[in-house]
PDB file of C-alpha atoms in Angstrom:
ATOM      1  CA  MET A   1    -134.307  -8.330 -65.137  1.00  0.00           C
ATOM      2  CA  LYS A   2    -132.030  -6.230 -62.896  1.00  0.00           C
ATOM      3  CA  ASN A   3    -133.251  -8.139 -59.838  1.00  0.00           C
ATOM      4  CA  THR A   4    -132.415 -11.440 -61.533  1.00  0.00           C
ATOM      5  CA  ILE A   5    -128.878 -10.274 -62.376  1.00  0.00           C
ATOM      6  CA  TYR A   6    -128.311  -8.932 -58.846  1.00  0.00           C
ATOM      7  CA  SER A   7    -129.680 -12.151 -57.358  1.00  0.00           C
ATOM      8  CA  PHE A   8    -127.394 -14.228 -59.604  1.00  0.00           C
ATOM      9  CA  ILE A   9    -124.325 -12.152 -58.645  1.00  0.00           C
ATOM     10  CA  LEU A  10    -125.269 -12.411 -54.950  1.00  0.00           C
ATOM     11  CA  VAL A  11    -125.620 -16.203 -55.168  1.00  0.00           C
ATOM     12  CA  LEU A  12    -122.234 -16.486 -56.920  1.00  0.00           C
ATOM     13  CA  ALA A  13    -120.555 -14.272 -54.307  1.00  0.00           C
ATOM     14  CA  ILE A  14    -121.995 -16.263 -51.403  1.00  0.00           C
ATOM     15  CA  ALA A  15    -121.000 -19.540 -53.039  1.00  0.00           C
ATOM     16  CA  GLY A  16    -117.488 -18.211 -53.654  1.00  0.00           C
ATOM     17  CA  PHE A  17    -116.970 -17.057 -50.063  1.00  0.00           C
ATOM     18  CA  THR A  18    -118.310 -20.217 -48.467  1.00  0.00           C
ATOM     19  CA  SER A  19    -116.471 -22.645 -50.747  1.00  0.00           C
ATOM     20  CA  CYS A  20    -113.010 -21.067 -50.312  1.00  0.00           C
ATOM     21  CA  LYS A  21    -110.984 -22.277 -47.386  1.00  0.00           C
ATOM     22  CA  LYS A  22    -107.883 -20.541 -46.171  1.00  0.00           C
ATOM     23  CA  ASP A  23    -104.642 -22.447 -46.495  1.00  0.00           C
ATOM     24  CA  ASP A  24    -104.184 -21.890 -42.759  1.00  0.00           C
ATOM     25  CA  ASP A  25    -107.285 -23.971 -42.045  1.00  0.00           C
ATOM     26  CA  ASN A  26    -105.645 -26.976 -43.696  1.00  0.00           C
ATOM     27  CA  LYS A  27    -102.385 -26.658 -41.734  1.00  0.00           C
ATOM     28  CA  LYS A  28    -101.927 -27.960 -38.234  1.00  0.00           C
ATOM     29  CA  LYS A  29    -100.850 -25.275 -35.831  1.00  0.00           C
ATOM     30  CA  ASP A  30     -97.275 -25.688 -34.578  1.00  0.00           C
ATOM     31  CA  THR A  31     -97.415 -26.209 -30.812  1.00  0.00           C
ATOM     32  CA  THR A  32     -93.973 -27.755 -30.375  1.00  0.00           C
ATOM     33  CA  ALA A  33     -91.532 -25.531 -28.505  1.00  0.00           C
ATOM     34  CA  PRO A  34     -87.962 -25.099 -29.740  1.00  0.00           C
ATOM     35  CA  VAL A  35     -85.193 -26.949 -27.938  1.00  0.00           C
ATOM     36  CA  ILE A  36     -81.951 -25.619 -26.486  1.00  0.00           C
ATOM     37  CA  GLU A  37     -79.931 -28.718 -27.331  1.00  0.00           C
ATOM     38  CA  LYS A  38     -76.584 -27.841 -25.851  1.00  0.00           C
ATOM     39  CA  VAL A  39     -74.959 -24.950 -24.001  1.00  0.00           C
ATOM     40  CA  LEU A  40     -71.199 -24.811 -23.635  1.00  0.00           C
ATOM     41  CA  ILE A  41     -69.888 -22.363 -21.039  1.00  0.00           C
ATOM     42  CA  ASN A  42     -66.159 -21.817 -21.445  1.00  0.00           C
ATOM     43  CA  GLY A  43     -66.018 -25.110 -23.339  1.00  0.00           C
ATOM     44  CA  LYS A  44     -67.816 -27.198 -20.700  1.00  0.00           C
ATOM     45  CA  THR A  45     -71.262 -28.785 -20.928  1.00  0.00           C
ATOM     46  CA  ASP A  46     -71.609 -30.056 -17.381  1.00  0.00           C
ATOM     47  CA  SER A  47     -71.134 -26.761 -15.569  1.00  0.00           C
ATOM     48  CA  ASP A  48     -74.098 -25.106 -13.944  1.00  0.00           C
ATOM     49  CA  HIS A  49     -71.961 -23.040 -11.551  1.00  0.00           C
ATOM     50  CA  ILE A  50     -69.101 -21.099 -13.158  1.00  0.00           C
ATOM     51  CA  HIS A  51     -66.447 -19.070 -11.308  1.00  0.00           C
ATOM     52  CA  LEU A  52     -65.235 -15.898 -13.037  1.00  0.00           C
ATOM     53  CA  HIS A  53     -63.138 -12.857 -12.230  1.00  0.00           C
ATOM     54  CA  PRO A  54     -63.614  -9.242 -13.308  1.00  0.00           C
ATOM     55  CA  GLY A  55     -61.933  -8.816 -16.691  1.00  0.00           C
ATOM     56  CA  ASP A  56     -62.546 -12.452 -17.760  1.00  0.00           C
ATOM     57  CA  GLU A  57     -64.223 -13.528 -20.988  1.00  0.00           C
ATOM     58  CA  LEU A  58     -67.283 -15.752 -20.786  1.00  0.00           C
ATOM     59  CA  GLU A  59     -67.564 -17.895 -23.904  1.00  0.00           C
ATOM     60  CA  LEU A  60     -71.013 -19.279 -24.757  1.00  0.00           C
ATOM     61  CA  GLU A  61     -71.832 -21.742 -27.511  1.00  0.00           C
ATOM     62  CA  ILE A  62     -75.514 -22.529 -27.846  1.00  0.00           C
ATOM     63  CA  HIS A  63     -77.214 -25.038 -30.156  1.00  0.00           C
ATOM     64  CA  PHE A  64     -80.942 -24.602 -30.908  1.00  0.00           C
ATOM     65  CA  SER A  65     -83.421 -26.689 -32.887  1.00  0.00           C
ATOM     66  CA  ASP A  66     -87.112 -26.584 -33.809  1.00  0.00           C
ATOM     67  CA  ASN A  67     -89.456 -28.850 -35.715  1.00  0.00           C
ATOM     68  CA  GLU A  68     -90.437 -26.064 -38.146  1.00  0.00           C
ATOM     69  CA  GLU A  69     -88.692 -22.673 -37.882  1.00  0.00           C
ATOM     70  CA  LEU A  70     -86.629 -20.880 -35.240  1.00  0.00           C
ATOM     71  CA  LYS A  71     -87.156 -17.148 -34.766  1.00  0.00           C
ATOM     72  CA  SER A  72     -85.109 -15.714 -31.904  1.00  0.00           C
ATOM     73  CA  ALA A  73     -83.343 -16.347 -28.624  1.00  0.00           C
ATOM     74  CA  LYS A  74     -82.703 -14.256 -25.556  1.00  0.00           C
ATOM     75  CA  VAL A  75     -79.499 -14.484 -23.523  1.00  0.00           C
ATOM     76  CA  GLU A  76     -79.479 -12.665 -20.199  1.00  0.00           C
ATOM     77  CA  ILE A  77     -77.068 -12.334 -17.287  1.00  0.00           C
ATOM     78  CA  HIS A  78     -78.170 -10.454 -14.179  1.00  0.00           C
ATOM     79  CA  HIS A  79     -76.843  -9.968 -10.664  1.00  0.00           C
ATOM     80  CA  ALA A  80     -78.510 -12.202  -8.081  1.00  0.00           C
ATOM     81  CA  GLY A  81     -76.576 -11.165  -4.970  1.00  0.00           C
ATOM     82  CA  ASP A  82     -77.108  -8.435  -2.438  1.00  0.00           C
ATOM     83  CA  GLY A  83     -74.691  -6.038  -4.154  1.00  0.00           C
ATOM     84  CA  HIS A  84     -72.194  -6.173  -1.272  1.00  0.00           C
ATOM     85  CA  SER A  85     -68.653  -5.462  -2.428  1.00  0.00           C
ATOM     86  CA  HIS A  86     -65.489  -4.146  -0.809  1.00  0.00           C
ATOM     87  CA  ARG A  87     -64.070  -2.779  -4.058  1.00  0.00           C
ATOM     88  CA  MET A  88     -64.539   0.903  -4.897  1.00  0.00           C
ATOM     89  CA  ASN A  89     -66.597   1.600  -8.042  1.00  0.00           C
ATOM     90  CA  ALA A  90     -67.839  -2.008  -8.248  1.00  0.00           C
ATOM     91  CA  VAL A  91     -71.173  -2.251 -10.040  1.00  0.00           C
ATOM     92  CA  PRO A  92     -73.439  -5.215 -10.707  1.00  0.00           C
ATOM     93  CA  PHE A  93     -72.846  -6.542 -14.200  1.00  0.00           C
ATOM     94  CA  ALA A  94     -75.768  -7.159 -16.575  1.00  0.00           C
ATOM     95  CA  TYR A  95     -75.953  -8.528 -20.123  1.00  0.00           C
ATOM     96  CA  ASN A  96     -78.938  -8.807 -22.480  1.00  0.00           C
ATOM     97  CA  SER A  97     -78.920  -9.962 -26.075  1.00  0.00           C
ATOM     98  CA  ILE A  98     -81.677 -10.887 -28.511  1.00  0.00           C
ATOM     99  CA  LEU A  99     -80.404 -13.212 -31.244  1.00  0.00           C
ATOM    100  CA  GLU A 100     -82.138 -13.529 -34.606  1.00  0.00           C
ATOM    101  CA  LEU A 101     -82.447 -17.202 -35.568  1.00  0.00           C
ATOM    102  CA  SER A 102     -83.723 -18.947 -38.688  1.00  0.00           C
ATOM    103  CA  GLY A 103     -84.077 -22.460 -40.042  1.00  0.00           C
ATOM    104  CA  LYS A 104     -84.645 -25.617 -38.053  1.00  0.00           C
ATOM    105  CA  GLN A 105     -81.171 -25.604 -36.456  1.00  0.00           C
ATOM    106  CA  ALA A 106     -78.945 -22.763 -35.286  1.00  0.00           C
ATOM    107  CA  HIS A 107     -75.596 -22.438 -33.570  1.00  0.00           C
ATOM    108  CA  GLU A 108     -74.620 -19.204 -31.810  1.00  0.00           C
ATOM    109  CA  HIS A 109     -71.251 -18.244 -30.352  1.00  0.00           C
ATOM    110  CA  LEU A 110     -70.994 -15.325 -27.899  1.00  0.00           C
ATOM    111  CA  ASP A 111     -67.951 -13.857 -26.200  1.00  0.00           C
ATOM    112  CA  ILE A 112     -69.083 -11.814 -23.205  1.00  0.00           C
ATOM    113  CA  HIS A 113     -66.578  -9.602 -21.404  1.00  0.00           C
ATOM    114  CA  ILE A 114     -66.973  -9.392 -17.624  1.00  0.00           C
ATOM    115  CA  PRO A 115     -66.238  -5.717 -16.843  1.00  0.00           C
ATOM    116  CA  ASP A 116     -63.179  -4.908 -14.746  1.00  0.00           C
ATOM    117  CA  ASN A 117     -65.436  -3.183 -12.208  1.00  0.00           C
ATOM    118  CA  ALA A 118     -68.039  -5.982 -11.986  1.00  0.00           C
ATOM    119  CA  ALA A 119     -69.319  -6.445  -8.443  1.00  0.00           C
ATOM    120  CA  ASP A 120     -68.511  -9.684  -6.651  1.00  0.00           C
ATOM    121  CA  GLY A 121     -71.395 -12.071  -6.192  1.00  0.00           C
ATOM    122  CA  GLU A 122     -73.803 -14.509  -7.742  1.00  0.00           C
ATOM    123  CA  TYR A 123     -75.179 -13.948 -11.234  1.00  0.00           C
ATOM    124  CA  HIS A 124     -77.837 -15.851 -13.176  1.00  0.00           C
ATOM    125  CA  LEU A 125     -77.392 -16.799 -16.830  1.00  0.00           C
ATOM    126  CA  THR A 126     -80.584 -17.629 -18.723  1.00  0.00           C
ATOM    127  CA  VAL A 127     -81.187 -18.642 -22.328  1.00  0.00           C
ATOM    128  CA  GLN A 128     -84.580 -18.964 -23.975  1.00  0.00           C
ATOM    129  CA  ALA A 129     -85.618 -19.620 -27.597  1.00  0.00           C
ATOM    130  CA  ILE A 130     -88.792 -18.739 -29.495  1.00  0.00           C
ATOM    131  CA  ASP A 131     -89.941 -20.309 -32.755  1.00  0.00           C
ATOM    132  CA  ALA A 132     -91.801 -18.674 -35.653  1.00  0.00           C
ATOM    133  CA  SER A 133     -95.164 -19.773 -34.178  1.00  0.00           C
ATOM    134  CA  GLY A 134     -94.410 -18.085 -30.842  1.00  0.00           C
ATOM    135  CA  ASN A 135     -93.677 -21.244 -28.845  1.00  0.00           C
ATOM    136  CA  GLU A 136     -91.083 -20.725 -26.102  1.00  0.00           C
ATOM    137  CA  SER A 137     -88.429 -23.204 -25.027  1.00  0.00           C
ATOM    138  CA  VAL A 138     -87.814 -24.439 -21.533  1.00  0.00           C
ATOM    139  CA  LEU A 139     -85.515 -21.921 -19.878  1.00  0.00           C
ATOM    140  CA  TYR A 140     -81.821 -22.824 -19.611  1.00  0.00           C
ATOM    141  CA  PHE A 141     -80.353 -21.631 -16.294  1.00  0.00           C
ATOM    142  CA  ALA A 142     -76.833 -21.529 -14.837  1.00  0.00           C
ATOM    143  CA  GLU A 143     -75.248 -19.745 -11.897  1.00  0.00           C
ATOM    144  CA  LEU A 144     -72.135 -17.646 -12.324  1.00  0.00           C
ATOM    145  CA  GLU A 145     -69.968 -16.344  -9.517  1.00  0.00           C
ATOM    146  CA  VAL A 146     -67.771 -13.303  -9.989  1.00  0.00           C
ATOM    147  CA  GLU A 147     -65.078 -12.869  -7.383  1.00  0.00           C
ATOM    148  CA  THR A 148     -61.883 -10.835  -7.151  1.00  0.00           C
ATOM    149  CA  HIS A 149     -59.746 -13.444  -5.360  1.00  0.00           C
TER     150      HIS A 149
END
């Protein structure tokens, strides 16, 4: 009798495990990367080479979208030159920011101060977005030039 009960419970357990499907199995995996729709640098959309001076403000407006859910974005500025400067105490400027995003659309506004002692030279600005499924956008890239004259 005990063997019959154990066998019945075992058959029910096996039937229960094999008949249940996870909800994830029924969903299609999101493979569509988010989009950086528009980047305004100091109010301009057509600029991929921006001239700045130490002490200036760099204003960024960035519009993101995704087919399902945005998660985050990374904004980075790093020095791309050889570090040559005639000013005393000049140092290469760097900026890194991780932005938390949500929803299918997001708009971010950043005001970035160029330090008074920023070294002259070329800088790269990059923006990248990641959605909730881990898909990464195509990298946005612009060149900045900091000069004292």
